[in-house]
Coordinates of C-alpha atoms in Angstrom, one line a residue:
Chain A
M19 CA -15.5 -38.4 -32.1
N20 CA -18.7 -37.6 -32.2
R21 CA -20.6 -36.7 -29.2
N22 CA -23.7 -38.4 -30.1
Q23 CA -21.0 -42.1 -30.8
L24 CA -20.4 -41.4 -27.3
N25 CA -21.4 -44.3 -24.8
I26 CA -22.7 -41.8 -21.9
R27 CA -24.3 -43.2 -18.8
L28 CA -25.6 -42.2 -15.6
M29 CA -24.3 -45.3 -13.0
S30 CA -23.1 -45.7 -9.5
G31 CA -19.4 -46.5 -8.7
N32 CA -20.7 -49.7 -7.6
E33 CA -22.8 -50.6 -10.9
A34 CA -19.5 -48.8 -12.7
C35 CA -16.9 -51.0 -10.1
A36 CA -19.7 -54.7 -11.6
E37 CA -19.6 -53.5 -15.7
A38 CA -15.7 -52.9 -16.1
A39 CA -14.6 -56.2 -13.7
L40 CA -17.7 -57.9 -17.0
I41 CA -15.1 -56.1 -19.1
A42 CA -11.8 -56.7 -17.6
G43 CA -12.9 -60.6 -18.0
M44 CA -14.1 -61.4 -14.6
R45 CA -16.7 -64.8 -14.3
F46 CA -16.7 -65.6 -11.2
F47 CA -18.1 -63.5 -8.8
A48 CA -19.3 -65.2 -4.8
G49 CA -20.4 -62.4 -1.7
Y50 CA -22.2 -61.3 0.8
P51 CA -24.8 -59.4 1.1
I52 CA -23.3 -56.4 3.5
T53 CA -23.9 -52.7 2.7
P54 CA -22.8 -50.8 1.2
S55 CA -21.1 -53.3 -1.3
T56 CA -24.9 -55.6 -2.4
E57 CA -25.1 -53.5 -4.9
I58 CA -22.3 -55.3 -6.7
A59 CA -23.2 -58.8 -5.9
E60 CA -26.9 -57.9 -7.1
I61 CA -25.6 -56.5 -10.3
L62 CA -23.6 -59.2 -11.6
S63 CA -26.1 -62.4 -10.0
R64 CA -28.3 -60.2 -13.0
R65 CA -25.6 -60.2 -15.3
L66 CA -23.0 -62.8 -14.7
P67 CA -25.7 -66.1 -15.7
K68 CA -25.7 -64.1 -18.8
V69 CA -22.2 -64.4 -20.4
K70 CA -22.2 -67.4 -19.4
G71 CA -20.4 -66.6 -15.8
V72 CA -20.9 -68.1 -12.6
F73 CA -22.3 -65.9 -9.1
I74 CA -22.6 -67.4 -5.6
Q75 CA -24.0 -66.2 -2.4
M76 CA -22.0 -68.2 -0.2
E77 CA -22.5 -69.0 3.5
D78 CA -20.4 -65.9 4.5
E79 CA -17.5 -63.8 3.3
I80 CA -14.4 -66.4 4.1
A81 CA -15.8 -68.7 2.1
S82 CA -16.6 -66.3 -0.3
M83 CA -12.7 -65.2 -0.5
A84 CA -12.4 -68.7 -0.6
S85 CA -14.1 -70.2 -3.7
V86 CA -12.9 -66.8 -5.3
I87 CA -9.4 -68.1 -5.3
G88 CA -10.7 -71.6 -6.3
A89 CA -12.1 -70.3 -9.2
S90 CA -9.5 -69.0 -10.0
L91 CA -6.7 -71.3 -9.8
A92 CA -9.1 -73.2 -12.1
G93 CA -8.3 -70.1 -14.5
V94 CA -11.3 -67.8 -14.2
K95 CA -11.0 -64.2 -13.2
S96 CA -12.5 -63.7 -9.8
M97 CA -14.0 -61.0 -7.4
T98 CA -15.4 -60.8 -4.5
A99 CA -17.7 -57.2 -2.7
T100 CA -17.6 -56.3 0.9
S101 CA -17.5 -53.8 2.8
G102 CA -15.7 -53.8 6.9
P103 CA -17.2 -56.5 9.0
G104 CA -16.7 -58.6 5.9
F105 CA -13.1 -57.3 5.1
S106 CA -12.5 -58.2 8.1
L107 CA -13.1 -62.1 8.0
M108 CA -12.1 -62.2 4.6
Q109 CA -8.3 -62.0 5.7
E110 CA -7.6 -65.2 7.0
N111 CA -8.0 -66.4 2.4
I112 CA -6.5 -63.5 1.6
G113 CA -3.8 -64.4 2.9
F114 CA -3.6 -67.8 1.9
A115 CA -3.7 -66.0 -2.7
I116 CA -0.6 -64.0 -1.4
M117 CA 1.4 -66.6 -1.0
A118 CA 0.2 -69.2 -3.1
E119 CA 0.2 -66.0 -5.7
I120 CA -4.0 -66.6 -7.3
P121 CA -4.5 -63.1 -9.5
C122 CA -8.2 -62.2 -7.6
V123 CA -10.6 -58.5 -7.0
V124 CA -11.2 -57.7 -3.4
V125 CA -13.6 -54.6 -3.5
N126 CA -13.9 -52.8 0.3
V127 CA -16.4 -50.5 0.6
Q128 CA -15.8 -48.6 3.8
R129 CA -18.1 -47.7 6.1
G130 CA -17.4 -46.0 9.8
G131 CA -16.3 -48.8 12.3
P132 CA -14.5 -50.2 14.3
S133 CA -17.3 -53.2 14.2
T134 CA -21.0 -53.5 12.7
G135 CA -20.0 -49.1 12.9
L136 CA -21.8 -47.5 10.9
P137 CA -23.8 -49.6 7.5
T138 CA -24.7 -47.0 6.1
N139 CA -21.9 -43.7 6.5
P140 CA -18.9 -43.3 4.9
A141 CA -15.6 -43.5 6.2
Q142 CA -11.8 -44.6 4.9
G143 CA -10.6 -46.6 8.1
D144 CA -9.1 -49.3 6.6
V145 CA -6.5 -48.2 4.8
M146 CA -4.3 -50.1 7.0
Q147 CA -6.1 -52.8 7.7
A148 CA -5.9 -53.3 3.8
R149 CA -2.1 -53.2 3.8
W150 CA -1.8 -55.2 6.5
G151 CA -4.4 -56.4 7.5
T152 CA -4.0 -60.1 7.1
H153 CA -1.0 -62.1 9.3
G154 CA 2.2 -61.8 8.5
D155 CA 5.0 -59.9 6.1
H156 CA 2.8 -59.7 3.1
P157 CA 3.3 -56.9 -0.2
A158 CA -0.3 -55.8 -0.5
I159 CA -1.9 -53.6 -3.8
V160 CA -4.3 -51.3 -2.8
V161 CA -6.2 -48.9 -5.0
A162 CA -9.2 -45.5 -3.8
P163 CA -10.8 -44.5 -6.9
G164 CA -12.4 -40.7 -6.3
T165 CA -14.8 -40.5 -8.4
V166 CA -17.2 -42.9 -11.1
N167 CA -15.0 -42.8 -13.7
Q168 CA -12.5 -43.2 -11.5
V169 CA -13.4 -46.5 -10.3
F170 CA -14.7 -48.1 -13.8
E171 CA -10.5 -47.5 -14.4
W172 CA -9.2 -48.4 -11.8
T173 CA -11.5 -52.1 -11.6
I174 CA -9.8 -52.7 -14.9
K175 CA -6.7 -51.6 -13.4
A176 CA -6.8 -53.8 -10.3
F177 CA -7.6 -56.4 -12.7
N178 CA -4.9 -56.0 -14.7
L179 CA -2.5 -55.3 -11.8
S180 CA -4.0 -58.7 -10.2
E181 CA -3.2 -61.0 -13.1
Y182 CA 0.8 -59.8 -13.9
Y183 CA 2.2 -59.3 -10.7
R184 CA -0.7 -62.8 -8.8
I185 CA -1.7 -60.6 -6.2
P186 CA -5.6 -59.5 -4.9
V187 CA -5.8 -56.6 -5.0
I188 CA -7.4 -54.6 -2.4
M189 CA -10.0 -51.9 -4.4
L190 CA -11.0 -49.4 -1.0
L191 CA -13.8 -47.3 -1.9
D192 CA -16.5 -45.9 0.2
E193 CA -20.1 -45.0 0.1
I194 CA -20.4 -41.4 -1.2
V195 CA -17.6 -43.1 -4.2
S196 CA -19.6 -46.4 -4.1
H197 CA -23.0 -44.5 -4.2
I198 CA -23.2 -41.2 -6.2
N199 CA -24.1 -40.9 -9.8
E200 CA -22.2 -39.5 -12.7
K201 CA -21.9 -39.1 -15.6
V202 CA -19.6 -42.0 -17.5
I203 CA -18.2 -42.1 -20.6
L204 CA -17.6 -45.7 -21.1
P205 CA -14.3 -46.7 -23.6
D206 CA -15.0 -48.7 -26.3
P207 CA -14.0 -52.4 -24.7
S208 CA -11.2 -53.0 -27.7
S209 CA -9.5 -49.7 -26.9
L210 CA -8.9 -51.3 -23.8
A211 CA -5.8 -53.3 -22.3
I212 CA -6.7 -56.1 -20.6
I213 CA -4.0 -57.5 -19.2
N214 CA -3.7 -61.4 -18.3
R215 CA -1.9 -63.9 -16.1
K216 CA 0.7 -65.7 -17.8
H217 CA 0.3 -69.0 -18.3
T218 CA 3.3 -71.1 -18.7
T219 CA 4.8 -73.1 -21.8
K220 CA 6.8 -75.6 -20.5
M221 CA 4.9 -79.0 -20.4
P222 CA 4.0 -81.0 -17.9
G223 CA 7.2 -83.1 -15.8
E224 CA 8.8 -79.7 -17.1
Y225 CA 7.0 -77.0 -15.4
I226 CA 8.7 -75.3 -11.8
P227 CA 5.1 -73.6 -9.7
Y228 CA 7.1 -70.9 -8.3
Q229 CA 10.3 -70.8 -9.8
N230 CA 11.0 -67.3 -10.0
N231 CA 11.7 -65.0 -13.1
A232 CA 13.4 -62.4 -14.5
N233 CA 9.8 -59.9 -13.3
M234 CA 9.7 -62.6 -9.8
V235 CA 6.1 -63.2 -11.0
P236 CA 5.6 -67.2 -10.9
E237 CA 4.8 -68.6 -14.5
F238 CA 0.6 -69.9 -14.4
I239 CA -1.2 -72.6 -15.3
E240 CA -4.7 -73.9 -14.2
F241 CA -6.0 -76.7 -12.9
G242 CA -7.2 -79.1 -14.3
L243 CA -4.9 -79.4 -17.4
G244 CA -2.9 -82.9 -16.2
Y245 CA 0.1 -80.9 -14.3
H246 CA -0.2 -82.1 -11.2
Y247 CA 1.2 -79.2 -9.3
H248 CA 0.3 -78.8 -5.4
V249 CA -0.4 -75.4 -3.5
T250 CA -0.6 -74.8 -0.5
G251 CA -0.6 -71.7 2.1
L252 CA 2.4 -73.2 3.6
S253 CA 5.8 -71.5 3.4
H254 CA 6.6 -73.9 0.1
D255 CA 9.7 -74.2 -2.2
E256 CA 9.6 -73.2 -5.8
S257 CA 8.4 -76.3 -6.4
G258 CA 5.5 -75.8 -4.3
F259 CA 6.1 -78.6 -1.5
P260 CA 6.3 -77.4 2.2
T261 CA 9.1 -76.7 3.9
N262 CA 10.7 -75.1 6.4
T263 CA 14.3 -75.1 5.4
P264 CA 14.7 -71.3 6.6
G265 CA 17.2 -70.3 3.5
I266 CA 14.4 -71.1 0.9
V267 CA 11.9 -70.2 3.2
N268 CA 13.5 -66.3 3.6
K269 CA 13.8 -66.1 -0.5
L270 CA 10.0 -66.9 -0.2
I271 CA 9.2 -64.4 1.3
R272 CA 11.8 -61.9 0.2
R273 CA 10.6 -62.7 -3.5
L274 CA 7.1 -62.2 -2.6
N275 CA 8.0 -58.8 -1.0
D276 CA 9.9 -57.4 -3.8
K277 CA 7.8 -58.7 -7.0
I278 CA 5.5 -55.4 -5.7
E279 CA 8.2 -53.5 -3.5
K280 CA 10.1 -53.6 -7.0
H281 CA 8.0 -52.7 -9.8
R282 CA 6.5 -50.1 -7.1
H283 CA 7.0 -47.2 -10.2
Q284 CA 4.7 -49.2 -12.2
I285 CA 2.4 -49.9 -10.0
I286 CA 1.6 -46.4 -8.3
K287 CA -0.3 -44.0 -9.6
L288 CA 0.0 -39.5 -8.2
K289 CA -2.7 -38.4 -10.5
T290 CA -1.7 -34.3 -9.2
E291 CA -2.8 -29.9 -10.4
F292 CA -1.5 -27.5 -10.1
V293 CA 1.8 -28.5 -8.4
D294 CA 3.8 -26.7 -10.2
D295 CA 4.2 -23.7 -8.3
A296 CA 2.4 -24.5 -5.2
D297 CA 3.5 -23.9 -1.8
T298 CA 0.8 -24.9 -0.4
F299 CA -0.5 -28.8 -0.5
I300 CA -3.7 -31.1 -0.7
I301 CA -3.8 -35.1 -0.7
A302 CA -6.3 -37.1 -0.2
Y303 CA -7.7 -40.0 -1.6
G304 CA -10.6 -41.0 -2.5
S305 CA -13.9 -39.3 -2.0
T306 CA -12.4 -36.9 0.0
A307 CA -10.6 -35.6 -3.2
R308 CA -13.6 -34.6 -4.2
S309 CA -13.7 -32.1 -1.7
A310 CA -9.8 -31.1 -1.9
H311 CA -10.2 -30.7 -5.7
F312 CA -12.7 -28.4 -5.3
V313 CA -10.7 -26.1 -2.3
A314 CA -7.6 -26.8 -4.6
R315 CA -9.9 -24.7 -7.8
M316 CA -11.8 -22.4 -6.1
N317 CA -8.4 -21.1 -4.0
R318 CA -6.5 -21.1 -7.6
A319 CA -9.2 -18.9 -8.8
K320 CA -8.2 -16.4 -6.2
G321 CA -4.8 -16.6 -6.9
I322 CA -3.3 -18.8 -3.9
K323 CA -0.5 -21.2 -4.8
I324 CA -2.5 -24.4 -4.2
G325 CA -1.6 -27.9 -5.4
F326 CA -3.9 -31.7 -5.8
I327 CA -2.4 -34.3 -4.7
Q328 CA -5.0 -37.7 -5.3
P329 CA -2.8 -40.9 -5.3
L330 CA -4.5 -42.9 -7.0
V331 CA -2.5 -46.3 -5.1
L332 CA -2.5 -46.2 -1.2
W333 CA -0.1 -49.4 -1.5
P334 CA 2.6 -49.8 -2.1
F335 CA 2.9 -46.4 -0.5
P336 CA 4.0 -43.5 -3.1
G337 CA 6.2 -41.3 -0.4
K338 CA 8.8 -40.6 -2.1
E339 CA 7.0 -39.1 -4.6
I340 CA 5.1 -37.8 -2.9
A341 CA 7.6 -36.4 -1.0
D342 CA 9.5 -35.2 -4.2
I343 CA 6.5 -32.9 -5.5
V344 CA 6.1 -31.0 -2.2
K345 CA 10.0 -30.8 -0.4
N346 CA 9.9 -27.1 -0.7
A347 CA 5.7 -26.8 0.2
K348 CA 4.7 -23.9 3.4
S349 CA 2.7 -26.6 4.3
I350 CA 0.1 -29.8 3.8
I351 CA -2.9 -30.3 4.4
V352 CA -3.8 -34.3 4.6
P353 CA -7.9 -34.8 4.8
E354 CA -9.5 -37.9 5.7
M355 CA -12.8 -39.9 7.0
N356 CA -10.6 -42.3 9.8
L357 CA -7.9 -40.4 12.7
G358 CA -4.1 -39.5 10.3
Q359 CA -4.0 -43.2 9.2
L360 CA -2.9 -42.0 5.4
S361 CA -1.4 -38.6 7.3
H362 CA 1.0 -40.0 9.3
E363 CA 2.8 -42.2 6.4
I364 CA 2.9 -39.0 4.4
E365 CA 4.4 -37.7 7.7
C366 CA 7.2 -40.4 7.6
A367 CA 7.7 -40.2 4.0
C368 CA 8.2 -36.0 4.0
A369 CA 10.0 -36.0 7.2
R370 CA 7.8 -33.3 9.1
P371 CA 4.3 -32.5 9.7
V372 CA 1.1 -32.1 8.1
I373 CA -2.1 -30.9 9.1
S374 CA -4.3 -34.1 9.1
V375 CA -8.3 -33.0 8.8
N376 CA -10.1 -35.1 10.0
R377 CA -13.5 -36.7 10.3
V378 CA -15.3 -40.1 12.2
D379 CA -18.2 -39.4 12.4
G380 CA -20.0 -40.2 9.3
N381 CA -20.2 -37.4 7.4
M382 CA -17.3 -36.9 4.4
I383 CA -15.2 -34.2 4.9
T384 CA -16.5 -30.8 3.2
P385 CA -14.3 -28.1 2.0
E386 CA -15.2 -25.5 4.7
D387 CA -13.8 -28.8 7.2
I388 CA -10.5 -28.6 4.5
L389 CA -11.0 -24.1 4.2
E390 CA -10.6 -23.8 7.2
R391 CA -7.0 -25.5 8.5
L392 CA -6.3 -23.6 5.7
Chain B
M220 CA -0.3 -105.6 -5.1
F221 CA -1.7 -102.9 -6.6
P222 CA 0.8 -100.6 -7.6
Y223 CA -0.2 -97.7 -5.2
S224 CA 2.5 -95.2 -6.5
K225 CA 1.5 -95.7 -9.6
Y226 CA -0.5 -91.9 -7.8
L227 CA 1.8 -91.2 -5.3
R228 CA 4.8 -88.4 -5.6
T229 CA 6.9 -90.8 -4.1
N230 CA 9.5 -87.8 -3.7
R231 CA 8.0 -86.9 -0.8
L232 CA 8.2 -89.6 1.4
P233 CA 8.4 -90.6 4.3
H234 CA 4.7 -89.0 5.0
I235 CA 4.7 -87.1 8.8
W236 CA 2.0 -89.2 9.8
C237 CA 2.4 -91.0 13.4
T238 CA 3.3 -94.7 13.4
G239 CA -0.4 -96.3 13.7
C240 CA -1.9 -93.0 12.3
G241 CA -5.2 -94.3 10.2
C242 CA -4.2 -92.1 7.6
G243 CA -2.2 -94.0 5.5
I244 CA -5.0 -96.8 5.7
I245 CA -7.1 -94.1 3.9
L246 CA -5.1 -92.8 1.6
K247 CA -4.6 -96.4 0.1
A248 CA -7.7 -97.3 0.2
M249 CA -8.9 -93.8 -1.7
L250 CA -6.5 -94.5 -4.2
R251 CA -7.6 -98.4 -5.3
A252 CA -11.1 -96.1 -5.4
V253 CA -9.8 -94.0 -7.8
D254 CA -7.7 -96.6 -10.1
R255 CA -11.6 -98.7 -9.6
S256 CA -12.6 -95.9 -11.2
G257 CA -11.4 -95.7 -14.1
I258 CA -11.2 -91.0 -13.9
D259 CA -9.2 -89.4 -16.6
R260 CA -6.9 -89.3 -13.2
N261 CA -6.2 -85.4 -14.9
T262 CA -10.2 -84.4 -14.3
L263 CA -9.2 -85.5 -10.4
I264 CA -8.6 -82.2 -8.1
F265 CA -8.3 -83.0 -4.8
V266 CA -8.5 -80.3 -1.8
S267 CA -8.3 -80.5 1.9
G268 CA -8.2 -78.2 4.9
I269 CA -5.7 -78.2 7.6
G270 CA -5.0 -80.8 9.9
C271 CA -3.1 -84.2 10.5
S272 CA -5.6 -85.4 7.5
S273 CA -4.8 -83.2 4.9
R274 CA -1.8 -83.4 4.4
T275 CA -2.7 -86.4 2.1
P276 CA -3.0 -84.1 -1.1
G277 CA 0.6 -83.1 -0.7
Y278 CA 1.8 -86.8 -1.0
I279 CA -0.9 -88.1 -4.3
D280 CA -0.3 -87.1 -8.1
F281 CA -2.9 -85.1 -9.1
D282 CA -3.8 -81.6 -8.9
T283 CA -3.9 -80.9 -5.1
L284 CA -4.8 -78.0 -3.3
H285 CA -4.3 -77.6 1.0
T286 CA -5.6 -74.7 1.9
T287 CA -6.6 -72.8 5.5
H288 CA -8.3 -75.2 8.3
G289 CA -12.2 -76.1 7.9
R290 CA -12.2 -73.5 4.3
A291 CA -11.2 -76.5 1.8
L292 CA -15.2 -77.4 1.1
A293 CA -15.6 -73.0 -0.4
F294 CA -12.4 -73.4 -2.3
A295 CA -13.5 -76.8 -3.5
T296 CA -16.6 -74.8 -4.5
G297 CA -15.7 -71.7 -6.3
I298 CA -12.7 -75.2 -8.6
K299 CA -15.8 -77.2 -9.2
L300 CA -17.4 -73.8 -10.5
A301 CA -15.2 -72.1 -12.5
K302 CA -14.5 -76.3 -14.5
P303 CA -17.9 -78.2 -13.8
E304 CA -16.1 -81.4 -15.7
M305 CA -13.8 -81.7 -12.6
K306 CA -14.3 -84.0 -9.7
V307 CA -13.6 -82.6 -7.0
I308 CA -13.0 -84.8 -3.7
V309 CA -12.0 -83.1 -0.9
L310 CA -9.7 -84.4 2.1
T311 CA -11.0 -83.2 5.9
G312 CA -11.4 -83.7 9.5
D313 CA -13.4 -84.0 12.4
G314 CA -12.3 -80.7 13.9
D315 CA -11.6 -79.3 10.4
A316 CA -14.8 -80.0 8.9
C317 CA -17.4 -80.2 12.1
A318 CA -15.6 -77.9 14.1
I319 CA -13.3 -73.9 11.8
G320 CA -15.7 -75.6 8.6
G321 CA -18.5 -76.4 9.6
N322 CA -20.6 -73.6 8.3
H323 CA -18.9 -74.8 5.4
F324 CA -19.5 -78.4 6.1
I325 CA -23.8 -77.1 6.3
H326 CA -24.0 -75.0 3.9
A327 CA -22.2 -77.0 0.3
A328 CA -24.8 -80.3 1.8
R329 CA -27.2 -77.4 1.5
R330 CA -26.5 -76.8 -1.7
N331 CA -25.9 -80.7 -3.4
L332 CA -22.9 -79.2 -5.4
D333 CA -21.3 -82.4 -6.6
L334 CA -17.9 -83.2 -4.7
T335 CA -17.1 -86.2 -2.6
V336 CA -15.9 -85.3 0.6
I337 CA -13.4 -87.8 3.0
L338 CA -14.1 -87.8 6.5
Y339 CA -11.0 -88.7 8.8
N340 CA -12.5 -89.3 11.8
N341 CA -10.5 -89.1 14.7
R342 CA -11.9 -88.1 17.4
I343 CA -9.1 -85.3 18.1
Y344 CA -6.9 -82.9 16.6
G345 CA -4.3 -84.0 16.6
M346 CA -1.5 -81.7 14.6
T347 CA -2.3 -79.4 17.5
G348 CA -1.4 -82.7 19.9
G349 CA -5.1 -84.4 21.2
Q350 CA -7.5 -81.1 22.1
P351 CA -10.9 -82.1 21.8
S352 CA -12.6 -82.1 18.4
P353 CA -16.9 -81.4 18.2
T354 CA -16.2 -85.4 17.7
T355 CA -15.2 -86.7 20.9
P356 CA -17.0 -89.0 22.3
Y357 CA -18.6 -87.1 25.9
G358 CA -16.4 -88.1 28.6
E359 CA -13.0 -88.1 27.0
K360 CA -10.1 -86.5 27.2
G361 CA -7.7 -84.2 25.3
T362 CA -5.1 -81.6 26.3
T363 CA -7.8 -78.7 26.9
A364 CA -10.2 -81.4 29.0
P365 CA -7.8 -82.5 30.8
Y366 CA -10.8 -84.1 33.6
G367 CA -12.7 -85.1 30.2
S368 CA -15.4 -83.0 28.0
I369 CA -18.5 -82.0 29.3
E370 CA -20.2 -81.7 25.8
P371 CA -22.1 -84.0 24.0
S372 CA -20.7 -85.0 19.9
F373 CA -21.7 -84.2 16.5
D374 CA -23.0 -87.7 15.3
V375 CA -21.1 -86.4 11.3
C376 CA -24.1 -88.7 9.1
R377 CA -26.5 -87.5 10.7
L378 CA -25.6 -83.3 10.6
A379 CA -24.6 -84.3 6.7
A380 CA -28.1 -86.1 5.9
A381 CA -30.0 -83.4 7.1
A382 CA -28.2 -80.3 5.8
G383 CA -28.6 -81.8 2.7
A384 CA -26.0 -84.6 1.5
V385 CA -27.4 -87.2 -1.0
F386 CA -25.1 -90.4 -0.6
V387 CA -23.3 -91.2 3.7
A388 CA -21.6 -93.3 4.8
R389 CA -19.6 -94.0 7.2
S390 CA -16.3 -96.8 8.2
T391 CA -13.4 -97.6 9.9
C392 CA -9.7 -97.9 9.0
Y393 CA -10.2 -101.3 10.5
H394 CA -12.7 -102.2 7.7
A395 CA -10.7 -101.4 4.9
T396 CA -11.5 -102.8 2.2
Q397 CA -15.1 -101.6 2.1
L398 CA -13.7 -98.2 2.4
D399 CA -12.3 -97.9 -1.8
K400 CA -16.3 -99.4 -2.5
L401 CA -17.7 -97.1 -0.1
I402 CA -15.7 -94.3 -1.8
L403 CA -16.1 -95.3 -5.5
K404 CA -19.5 -95.3 -4.6
A405 CA -19.9 -91.4 -2.9
M406 CA -17.5 -90.6 -6.3
N407 CA -20.3 -92.1 -9.3
I408 CA -22.6 -90.6 -7.2
K409 CA -24.2 -86.4 -8.8
G410 CA -24.1 -84.4 -5.5
F411 CA -22.7 -84.1 -2.4
S412 CA -21.5 -87.5 -1.3
L413 CA -19.9 -87.9 2.3
V414 CA -17.6 -90.9 3.7
E415 CA -17.2 -90.7 6.8
I416 CA -14.0 -92.8 8.5
L417 CA -13.2 -93.4 11.7
S418 CA -9.9 -93.7 11.6
P419 CA -7.1 -94.3 14.8
C420 CA -4.8 -91.8 16.6
P421 CA -3.0 -93.5 18.4
T422 CA -0.4 -91.0 20.5
Y423 CA -3.2 -88.0 21.6
Y424 CA -6.4 -90.8 20.8
A425 CA -6.0 -93.7 22.9
H426 CA -2.9 -91.9 24.6
L427 CA -4.7 -89.0 26.9
N428 CA -7.5 -92.1 27.1
R429 CA -5.9 -94.6 28.1
L430 CA -6.6 -97.0 24.9
G431 CA -4.4 -98.6 24.4
T432 CA -2.1 -98.3 21.2
S433 CA -3.6 -98.5 17.3
L434 CA -4.4 -101.9 16.8
D435 CA -6.5 -101.8 20.2
L436 CA -8.1 -99.5 18.6
L437 CA -9.3 -100.9 14.9
M438 CA -10.0 -104.0 17.1
G439 CA -12.3 -101.6 19.5
Y440 CA -14.3 -100.6 15.7
K441 CA -13.9 -104.2 14.9
R442 CA -16.1 -105.5 18.5
N443 CA -18.0 -101.7 18.3
S444 CA -19.0 -101.5 14.6
I445 CA -23.1 -103.1 13.7
P446 CA -23.9 -102.6 9.5
V447 CA -26.3 -100.2 8.6
E448 CA -28.9 -103.3 7.9
K449 CA -28.0 -104.8 10.6
A450 CA -29.1 -101.9 12.9
R451 CA -31.4 -100.6 11.2
R452 CA -33.4 -103.5 12.8
L453 CA -32.0 -102.8 16.4
D454 CA -34.1 -100.3 18.8
P455 CA -32.0 -96.9 18.6
S456 CA -31.0 -98.1 22.6
E457 CA -28.8 -100.9 21.9
L458 CA -26.8 -98.7 19.5
K459 CA -25.4 -96.9 21.9
D460 CA -21.5 -96.4 21.6
K461 CA -21.9 -98.3 18.4
I462 CA -20.5 -97.2 15.3
V463 CA -23.0 -97.6 12.4
T464 CA -21.6 -98.5 9.4
G465 CA -22.7 -98.9 5.3
V466 CA -24.6 -96.6 3.2
I467 CA -26.1 -94.7 6.3
Y468 CA -28.4 -92.1 3.6
K469 CA -28.6 -92.6 0.5
T470 CA -30.9 -90.0 -1.9
E471 CA -32.3 -87.8 -5.6
R472 CA -31.9 -84.1 -6.0
P473 CA -31.3 -81.6 -8.0
E474 CA -27.4 -80.7 -8.3
Y475 CA -26.1 -77.3 -7.6
F476 CA -24.8 -77.3 -11.1
E477 CA -27.0 -79.0 -13.6
E478 CA -29.5 -76.0 -11.7
Y479 CA -27.1 -73.1 -12.4
H480 CA -26.2 -74.5 -15.9
K481 CA -30.1 -74.4 -16.0
L482 CA -30.1 -71.0 -15.7
Q483 CA -27.6 -69.5 -17.9
Q484 CA -28.9 -71.9 -20.7
G485 CA -32.3 -70.5 -19.7
I486 CA -31.4 -66.2 -20.0
T487 CA -32.3 -64.8 -22.6
E488 CA -31.3 -61.8 -24.3
N489 CA -34.2 -59.0 -21.9
G490 CA -33.2 -61.5 -18.7
R491 CA -35.9 -63.0 -18.5
L492 CA -36.1 -67.2 -18.2
R493 CA -38.1 -68.6 -21.0

């Protein structure tokens, strides 16, 4: 394609997220203002009414998450965007969406924590909260792009994963990825694969809302079409009604988890560079992957055998896949803007210690921070 | 006799409510109102929170959503905005709507989105075994208020009207024949409508406060109720501990989605309003 024909734009991560969500078919956004995610709501408040979509600012993040689930159950692709304190409030209804299998996308632009923490500074302290924030044994899909281009691409993928597996997908951005402005080559929307939830072809009366099937994802039908079915956050049987029969509850909880775990190979994605002959590896995600990639490139130029691994999907955790790549490594370096949340997972998966490079002072991890430990 | 089974998931019966509970009286009144409304039942969606009242949707044959504690109105907001052609009815209780869901309650009323709320007020948390709620009268007991509640209670109807509801009514489970009329009126309102219904909880509320049986509570509703038309002629001091019944408040205000729809229609390509 001629360079003049390319749709090239300078945009921030938050802008790319909003634009990609619209392309993915998102037509309902509910949110509550919170730094550093607010631009996503601001952009969508302008854009959604023009495409017959709905934007609503709710009274808090609890209500935002609830109305997103309501809209999705009524058949509309839905999302919300927030940051740490709001993400904490959303946990209750994220659990509901997991239990009731309602697709939606939740963007968490990470800032310093705990509590109100550092509203305007980046952090990556919500890696474990994104996995385990809501109570009970549950599955999770969490994606963590590191560039504006990746935000664009993975926002669409987040919707696709959410729709396909009927699960809320968490996008872990951070203040840097959200606010940095970069060149983005916008793809032709018609060239993009957009996945929509599988609607049942069964008639009312025949439809069993939570019936298991080959891929462990029940068929969907939106409310309002005469199917008269029941949705609850209580443990339920295949018909959707509450039960505390141990065998049925056991089957439900295992199916919900297996639905993601047994398809992990289709969900996880590692970006790798210089890994084939590497003896030292840097593993980084989100904006930290930018510094990590810079260090890897710089050292390769000097002839040092260093490899770069960026997990774009953090959960399900690509432990086996990472362990396979780094099995002959002399050293593994894991920089992250927290006290070692993913380092610990990598150590477990690889059964060996890693060098954890950490910052929790509201500043990014610089290439120098990594070089010091090389 | 009214053909209730037409609207019931009979295979889900028997229900979990205690003998003497008011939930069944409200459920039946609601089904009579739905029937009389003539609304296509495929366009009705029921949403509830958590508690005794909120188990109602499990027993009625419509699209039904049983959500998290206090959040029914927020879920309902998403459904209604995604499918404005639907009639969305929210079933909730005094703890669900006025304590944990209090913020959602006042903001849903303020927005005046077209939702009908039926609030079962039994003045106690029944499902968890009898703790005081925001509508437990001062001095009355619950299992976590063993010496009597030292908190004043909410007047749910005044709260809703002050927050922006356009239709507010109250009745009791004693006035069963009035209930379906009030619910039907509420359903026919375009905007946020509330029907508060005093409902007996013999197992906890009556037992802990030595108020007798469910029948005693119902007879208490009869004794203490005053129709709103009569109440308006009385001095406020004469209304102490009385239950004012009927359409308490009614007004007209733009409905939320009508306003939003204007926004959708009025926006031109360059983003300016016409």
